[in-house]
PDB file of C-alpha atoms in Angstrom:
ATOM      1  CA  MET A 191      72.995 107.022 112.577  1.00 88.00           C
ATOM      2  CA  LYS A 192      76.112 109.117 112.141  1.00 93.00           C
ATOM      3  CA  LEU A 193      79.275 107.241 113.103  1.00 96.00           C
ATOM      4  CA  LEU A 194      82.824 108.537 113.604  1.00 97.00           C
ATOM      5  CA  ILE A 195      85.715 106.316 112.565  1.00 97.00           C
ATOM      6  CA  ALA A 196      89.091 107.482 113.878  1.00 98.00           C
ATOM      7  CA  GLU A 197      91.667 105.283 112.155  1.00 96.00           C
ATOM      8  CA  ASP A 198      95.004 106.260 110.621  1.00 95.00           C
ATOM      9  CA  THR A 199      95.441 103.106 108.512  1.00 94.00           C
ATOM     10  CA  SER A 200      93.774 103.249 105.089  1.00 94.00           C
ATOM     11  CA  PHE A 201      93.361  99.461 104.978  1.00 95.00           C
ATOM     12  CA  PHE A 202      91.112  99.387 108.048  1.00 95.00           C
ATOM     13  CA  ARG A 203      89.298 102.577 107.033  1.00 95.00           C
ATOM     14  CA  ASN A 204      88.366 100.924 103.726  1.00 95.00           C
ATOM     15  CA  MET A 205      87.230  97.743 105.469  1.00 95.00           C
ATOM     16  CA  LEU A 206      85.059  99.693 107.891  1.00 96.00           C
ATOM     17  CA  GLN A 207      83.638 101.684 104.999  1.00 95.00           C
ATOM     18  CA  GLN A 208      82.621  98.488 103.207  1.00 95.00           C
ATOM     19  CA  VAL A 209      81.048  96.902 106.276  1.00 95.00           C
ATOM     20  CA  LEU A 210      79.281  99.926 107.779  1.00 95.00           C
ATOM     21  CA  GLY A 211      78.841 102.397 104.947  1.00 92.00           C
ATOM     22  CA  HIS A 212      75.531 100.973 103.700  1.00 91.00           C
ATOM     23  CA  GLU A 213      73.594 101.619 106.906  1.00 91.00           C
ATOM     24  CA  HIS A 214      75.455 104.505 108.548  1.00 94.00           C
ATOM     25  CA  GLU A 215      76.618 108.006 107.761  1.00 95.00           C
ATOM     26  CA  LEU A 216      80.348 107.648 108.278  1.00 97.00           C
ATOM     27  CA  VAL A 217      82.657 110.484 109.312  1.00 97.00           C
ATOM     28  CA  PHE A 218      86.390 109.744 109.113  1.00 97.00           C
ATOM     29  CA  ALA A 219      89.303 111.167 111.092  1.00 97.00           C
ATOM     30  CA  ASN A 220      92.894 110.221 110.280  1.00 96.00           C
ATOM     31  CA  ASP A 221      94.307 111.123 113.698  1.00 97.00           C
ATOM     32  CA  GLY A 222      93.284 111.598 117.281  1.00 97.00           C
ATOM     33  CA  ASP A 223      93.304 115.391 117.250  1.00 97.00           C
ATOM     34  CA  ALA A 224      90.918 115.486 114.275  1.00 97.00           C
ATOM     35  CA  ALA A 225      88.686 112.937 115.982  1.00 98.00           C
ATOM     36  CA  TRP A 226      88.506 115.017 119.161  1.00 97.00           C
ATOM     37  CA  ALA A 227      87.706 118.142 117.156  1.00 97.00           C
ATOM     38  CA  THR A 228      84.899 116.292 115.345  1.00 97.00           C
ATOM     39  CA  LEU A 229      83.372 115.058 118.587  1.00 96.00           C
ATOM     40  CA  GLN A 230      83.148 118.620 119.909  1.00 95.00           C
ATOM     41  CA  GLN A 231      81.071 119.867 116.986  1.00 94.00           C
ATOM     42  CA  ALA A 232      77.396 120.674 117.484  1.00 92.00           C
ATOM     43  CA  ASP A 233      76.280 117.900 115.130  1.00 92.00           C
ATOM     44  CA  ALA A 234      78.951 115.416 116.209  1.00 95.00           C
ATOM     45  CA  PRO A 235      78.387 111.677 115.839  1.00 95.00           C
ATOM     46  CA  ARG A 236      77.274 110.095 119.101  1.00 95.00           C
ATOM     47  CA  LEU A 237      78.871 106.760 118.304  1.00 97.00           C
ATOM     48  CA  ALA A 238      82.592 106.489 117.583  1.00 97.00           C
ATOM     49  CA  ILE A 239      85.129 103.807 116.696  1.00 98.00           C
ATOM     50  CA  LEU A 240      88.531 104.920 117.976  1.00 98.00           C
ATOM     51  CA  ASP A 241      91.877 103.395 117.051  1.00 97.00           C
ATOM     52  CA  TRP A 242      94.064 102.962 120.108  1.00 96.00           C
ATOM     53  CA  VAL A 243      97.364 104.081 118.549  1.00 95.00           C
ATOM     54  CA  MET A 244      97.257 106.915 116.013  1.00 96.00           C
ATOM     55  CA  PRO A 245      98.923 110.312 115.531  1.00 96.00           C
ATOM     56  CA  GLY A 246      97.884 112.945 118.039  1.00 96.00           C
ATOM     57  CA  LEU A 247      95.568 111.833 120.807  1.00 97.00           C
ATOM     58  CA  SER A 248      95.257 108.099 121.373  1.00 97.00           C
ATOM     59  CA  GLY A 249      91.915 106.305 121.604  1.00 97.00           C
ATOM     60  CA  PRO A 250      92.026 106.026 125.409  1.00 97.00           C
ATOM     61  CA  GLN A 251      92.973 109.703 125.726  1.00 97.00           C
ATOM     62  CA  ILE A 252      89.939 110.664 123.664  1.00 97.00           C
ATOM     63  CA  CYS A 253      87.761 108.444 125.858  1.00 97.00           C
ATOM     64  CA  ARG A 254      88.978 110.221 128.984  1.00 97.00           C
ATOM     65  CA  LYS A 255      88.398 113.668 127.464  1.00 96.00           C
ATOM     66  CA  VAL A 256      84.870 112.722 126.384  1.00 96.00           C
ATOM     67  CA  ARG A 257      83.945 111.331 129.798  1.00 95.00           C
ATOM     68  CA  SER A 258      85.263 114.442 131.533  1.00 95.00           C
ATOM     69  CA  CYS A 259      83.028 116.689 129.402  1.00 93.00           C
ATOM     70  CA  GLU A 260      79.433 116.645 130.625  1.00 89.00           C
ATOM     71  CA  SER A 261      77.938 117.621 127.266  1.00 89.00           C
ATOM     72  CA  LEU A 262      79.689 114.710 125.518  1.00 92.00           C
ATOM     73  CA  SER A 263      79.605 112.065 128.229  1.00 86.00           C
ATOM     74  CA  SER A 264      76.637 110.170 126.759  1.00 89.00           C
ATOM     75  CA  MET A 265      78.549 109.246 123.574  1.00 94.00           C
ATOM     76  CA  TYR A 266      79.099 105.562 122.879  1.00 96.00           C
ATOM     77  CA  LEU A 267      82.799 104.837 122.341  1.00 97.00           C
ATOM     78  CA  ILE A 268      84.370 101.688 120.902  1.00 97.00           C
ATOM     79  CA  LEU A 269      88.114 101.133 121.047  1.00 97.00           C
ATOM     80  CA  PHE A 270      89.486  99.481 117.903  1.00 95.00           C
ATOM     81  CA  THR A 271      92.943  97.988 118.301  1.00 94.00           C
ATOM     82  CA  ALA A 272      95.338  95.101 117.788  1.00 93.00           C
ATOM     83  CA  ARG A 273      96.007  95.070 121.531  1.00 92.00           C
ATOM     84  CA  ASN A 274      94.208  91.996 122.789  1.00 89.00           C
ATOM     85  CA  SER A 275      95.589  91.222 126.225  1.00 92.00           C
ATOM     86  CA  GLU A 276      93.270  91.191 129.224  1.00 92.00           C
ATOM     87  CA  ALA A 277      95.218  94.066 130.749  1.00 95.00           C
ATOM     88  CA  ASP A 278      94.720  96.158 127.592  1.00 94.00           C
ATOM     89  CA  VAL A 279      90.989  95.478 127.539  1.00 93.00           C
ATOM     90  CA  ILE A 280      90.657  96.481 131.192  1.00 95.00           C
ATOM     91  CA  SER A 281      92.772  99.589 130.627  1.00 95.00           C
ATOM     92  CA  GLY A 282      90.640 100.648 127.665  1.00 96.00           C
ATOM     93  CA  LEU A 283      87.366 100.180 129.495  1.00 95.00           C
ATOM     94  CA  ARG A 284      88.679 102.067 132.511  1.00 96.00           C
ATOM     95  CA  ALA A 285      89.604 104.936 130.197  1.00 96.00           C
ATOM     96  CA  GLY A 286      85.906 105.279 129.382  1.00 96.00           C
ATOM     97  CA  ALA A 287      85.300 103.022 126.390  1.00 97.00           C
ATOM     98  CA  ASP A 288      81.915 101.302 126.213  1.00 96.00           C
ATOM     99  CA  ASP A 289      83.208  98.422 124.102  1.00 96.00           C
ATOM    100  CA  TYR A 290      86.429  96.961 122.761  1.00 95.00           C
ATOM    101  CA  ILE A 291      87.023  95.402 119.316  1.00 95.00           C
ATOM    102  CA  THR A 292      90.315  93.784 118.333  1.00 94.00           C
ATOM    103  CA  LYS A 293      91.948  93.706 114.905  1.00 93.00           C
ATOM    104  CA  PRO A 294      91.473  91.805 112.711  1.00 91.00           C
ATOM    105  CA  PHE A 295      87.723  91.956 113.246  1.00 93.00           C
ATOM    106  CA  ASP A 296      84.777  89.846 112.234  1.00 95.00           C
ATOM    107  CA  PRO A 297      82.265  91.897 110.189  1.00 95.00           C
ATOM    108  CA  ALA A 298      79.229  90.207 111.742  1.00 95.00           C
ATOM    109  CA  ASP A 299      80.585  90.793 115.250  1.00 95.00           C
ATOM    110  CA  LEU A 300      81.329  94.429 114.428  1.00 95.00           C
ATOM    111  CA  CYS A 301      77.808  95.034 113.114  1.00 95.00           C
ATOM    112  CA  ALA A 302      76.297  93.382 116.189  1.00 95.00           C
ATOM    113  CA  ARG A 303      78.338  95.611 118.472  1.00 95.00           C
ATOM    114  CA  ILE A 304      77.346  98.714 116.529  1.00 96.00           C
ATOM    115  CA  ARG A 305      73.673  97.773 116.906  1.00 95.00           C
ATOM    116  CA  MET A 306      74.285  97.267 120.628  1.00 95.00           C
ATOM    117  CA  GLY A 307      75.721 100.782 120.783  1.00 95.00           C
ATOM    118  CA  GLU A 308      72.701 102.202 118.982  1.00 95.00           C
ATOM    119  CA  ARG A 309      70.351 100.499 121.448  1.00 94.00           C
ATOM    120  CA  ALA A 310      72.382 101.883 124.346  1.00 93.00           C
ATOM    121  CA  LEU A 311      72.062 105.410 122.962  1.00 93.00           C
ATOM    122  CA  GLU A 312      68.314 104.977 122.480  1.00 91.00           C
ATOM    123  CA  TRP A 313      68.017 103.818 126.086  1.00 89.00           C
ATOM    124  CA  ARG A 314      70.037 106.810 127.308  1.00 83.00           C
ATOM    125  CA  ASP A 315      67.790 109.152 125.325  1.00 83.00           C
ATOM    126  CA  ALA A 316      64.699 107.561 126.866  1.00 86.00           C
ATOM    127  CA  VAL A 317      66.113 107.945 130.379  1.00 82.00           C
ATOM    128  CA  ASP A 318      67.000 111.590 129.710  1.00 75.00           C
ATOM    129  CA  ALA A 319      63.485 112.250 128.402  1.00 79.00           C
ATOM    130  CA  GLU A 320      61.913 110.668 131.489  1.00 79.00           C
ATOM    131  CA  SER A 321      64.177 112.683 133.784  1.00 76.00           C
ATOM    132  CA  ALA A 322      63.291 115.913 131.990  1.00 75.00           C
ATOM    133  CA  MET A 323      59.574 115.124 132.304  1.00 79.00           C
ATOM    134  CA  VAL A 324      59.905 114.501 136.043  1.00 77.00           C
ATOM    135  CA  CYS A 325      61.816 117.770 136.499  1.00 78.00           C
ATOM    136  CA  ARG A 326      59.117 119.704 134.624  1.00 76.00           C
ATOM    137  CA  ALA A 327      56.403 118.106 136.744  1.00 74.00           C
ATOM    138  CA  LEU A 328      58.209 118.952 139.974  1.00 74.00           C
ATOM    139  CA  HIS A 329      58.734 122.546 138.842  1.00 72.00           C
ATOM    140  CA  ARG A 330      55.084 122.874 137.833  1.00 72.00           C
ATOM    141  CA  ASP A 331      53.802 121.480 141.118  1.00 64.00           C
ATOM    142  CA  LYS A 332      56.286 123.153 143.440  1.00 63.00           C
ATOM    143  CA  ASN A 333      53.495 125.280 144.928  1.00 60.00           C
ATOM    144  CA  VAL A 334      51.831 122.096 146.149  1.00 55.00           C
ATOM    145  CA  PHE A 335      54.972 121.113 148.020  1.00 55.00           C
ATOM    146  CA  ASN A 336      55.268 124.628 149.416  1.00 61.00           C
ATOM    147  CA  ASP A 337      51.708 124.377 150.715  1.00 56.00           C
ATOM    148  CA  LEU A 338      52.443 121.023 152.318  1.00 56.00           C
ATOM    149  CA  ALA A 339      55.508 122.462 154.002  1.00 59.00           C
ATOM    150  CA  SER A 340      53.389 125.298 155.415  1.00 56.00           C
ATOM    151  CA  TRP A 341      50.806 123.069 157.094  1.00 52.00           C
ATOM    152  CA  PRO A 342      52.677 122.758 160.432  1.00 58.00           C
ATOM    153  CA  PHE A 343      52.846 126.565 160.591  1.00 54.00           C
ATOM    154  CA  TYR A 344      49.095 126.932 160.029  1.00 51.00           C
ATOM    155  CA  LEU A 345      48.292 124.197 162.542  1.00 52.00           C
ATOM    156  CA  SER A 346      50.526 125.893 165.105  1.00 58.00           C
ATOM    157  CA  LYS A 347      48.707 129.183 164.575  1.00 55.00           C
ATOM    158  CA  GLU A 348      45.335 127.490 165.057  1.00 52.00           C
ATOM    159  CA  GLU A 349      46.523 125.874 168.301  1.00 56.00           C
ATOM    160  CA  ASP A 350      47.817 129.214 169.574  1.00 57.00           C
ATOM    161  CA  SER A 351      44.490 130.818 168.748  1.00 56.00           C
ATOM    162  CA  LEU A 352      42.530 128.149 170.592  1.00 52.00           C
ATOM    163  CA  GLN A 353      44.807 128.441 173.604  1.00 56.00           C
ATOM    164  CA  ALA A 354      44.329 132.229 173.698  1.00 54.00           C
ATOM    165  CA  GLN A 355      40.570 131.780 173.535  1.00 53.00           C
ATOM    166  CA  SER A 356      40.637 129.341 176.441  1.00 51.00           C
ATOM    167  CA  CYS A 357      42.567 131.819 178.570  1.00 53.00           C
ATOM    168  CA  ALA A 358      39.897 134.451 177.944  1.00 50.00           C
ATOM    169  CA  LEU A 359      37.140 132.235 179.286  1.00 49.00           C
ATOM    170  CA  SER A 360      35.921 132.133 182.863  1.00 50.00           C
ATOM    171  CA  PRO A 361      34.455 129.036 184.566  1.00 50.00           C
ATOM    172  CA  SER A 362      31.028 130.571 184.291  1.00 50.00           C
ATOM    173  CA  ASP A 363      31.479 130.937 180.507  1.00 48.00           C
ATOM    174  CA  LEU A 364      32.038 127.193 180.259  1.00 45.00           C
ATOM    175  CA  LEU A 365      29.424 125.970 182.707  1.00 47.00           C
ATOM    176  CA  SER A 366      26.558 128.463 182.400  1.00 47.00           C
ATOM    177  CA  PRO A 367      23.989 128.504 179.575  1.00 48.00           C
ATOM    178  CA  PRO A 368      24.067 131.384 177.105  1.00 46.00           C
ATOM    179  CA  GLU A 369      20.989 133.089 178.524  1.00 45.00           C
ATOM    180  CA  LEU A 370      22.868 133.697 181.803  1.00 45.00           C
ATOM    181  CA  ASN A 371      26.264 134.827 180.535  1.00 47.00           C
ATOM    182  CA  GLY A 372      25.458 136.166 177.103  1.00 47.00           C
ATOM    183  CA  VAL A 373      25.586 134.673 173.661  1.00 49.00           C
ATOM    184  CA  ALA A 374      29.079 136.087 172.986  1.00 50.00           C
ATOM    185  CA  ALA A 375      30.632 134.301 175.929  1.00 48.00           C
ATOM    186  CA  HIS A 376      28.996 131.023 174.963  1.00 48.00           C
ATOM    187  CA  GLN A 377      30.243 131.359 171.396  1.00 52.00           C
ATOM    188  CA  ARG A 378      33.771 131.925 172.712  1.00 50.00           C
ATOM    189  CA  SER A 379      33.570 128.659 174.603  1.00 49.00           C
ATOM    190  CA  ILE A 380      32.638 126.500 171.570  1.00 51.00           C
ATOM    191  CA  PRO A 381      36.131 126.208 169.969  1.00 53.00           C
ATOM    192  CA  PHE A 382      37.696 125.402 173.324  1.00 45.00           C
ATOM    193  CA  LEU A 383      35.116 122.703 174.082  1.00 47.00           C
ATOM    194  CA  GLU A 384      35.597 121.205 170.658  1.00 54.00           C
ATOM    195  CA  LYS A 385      39.338 121.135 171.301  1.00 50.00           C
ATOM    196  CA  LEU A 386      38.804 119.290 174.586  1.00 47.00           C
ATOM    197  CA  HIS A 387      36.686 116.621 172.910  1.00 50.00           C
ATOM    198  CA  ALA A 388      38.991 116.257 169.893  1.00 53.00           C
TER     199      ALA A 388
END
């Protein structure tokens, strides 16, 4: 998976290269503005490690910009910083980061967190695919729902028709056999009688 590393210190860039370079396609940005520009590209990495303090945009500022952009909001963002107070962690997560790694870092912990980010992205892709499938099904079957919505209208028309037929009948139409009042009159009485017994 392609991974963006936004870090202005060459020491940490080299360390991240050594730890992650064997299994990931790494894209580097030396400042926040370059990182933001990279994330807006069509083939941008969907997982990013962002230094908190660097020239240009800071890591939290990039997080906020990503979360405010609908087309980028599914990216997985990890803040990478020497700030390790509880207040800093909370502030970073509120800015939109998915995870928070402090310097100096443990390589095994970093790799585990990267794998967690990859699983999160796979889960998001699966949810998006399911949602798209449901939307296609609803669009395909919308005529069925339209038909269901029309049933009360058709039932109302049938009731009106039966009521009109009943008004056209005389007592003799209902009580007399067809040979006395005519076959037509008897036939007119059938729907009304069925309605009474329903």
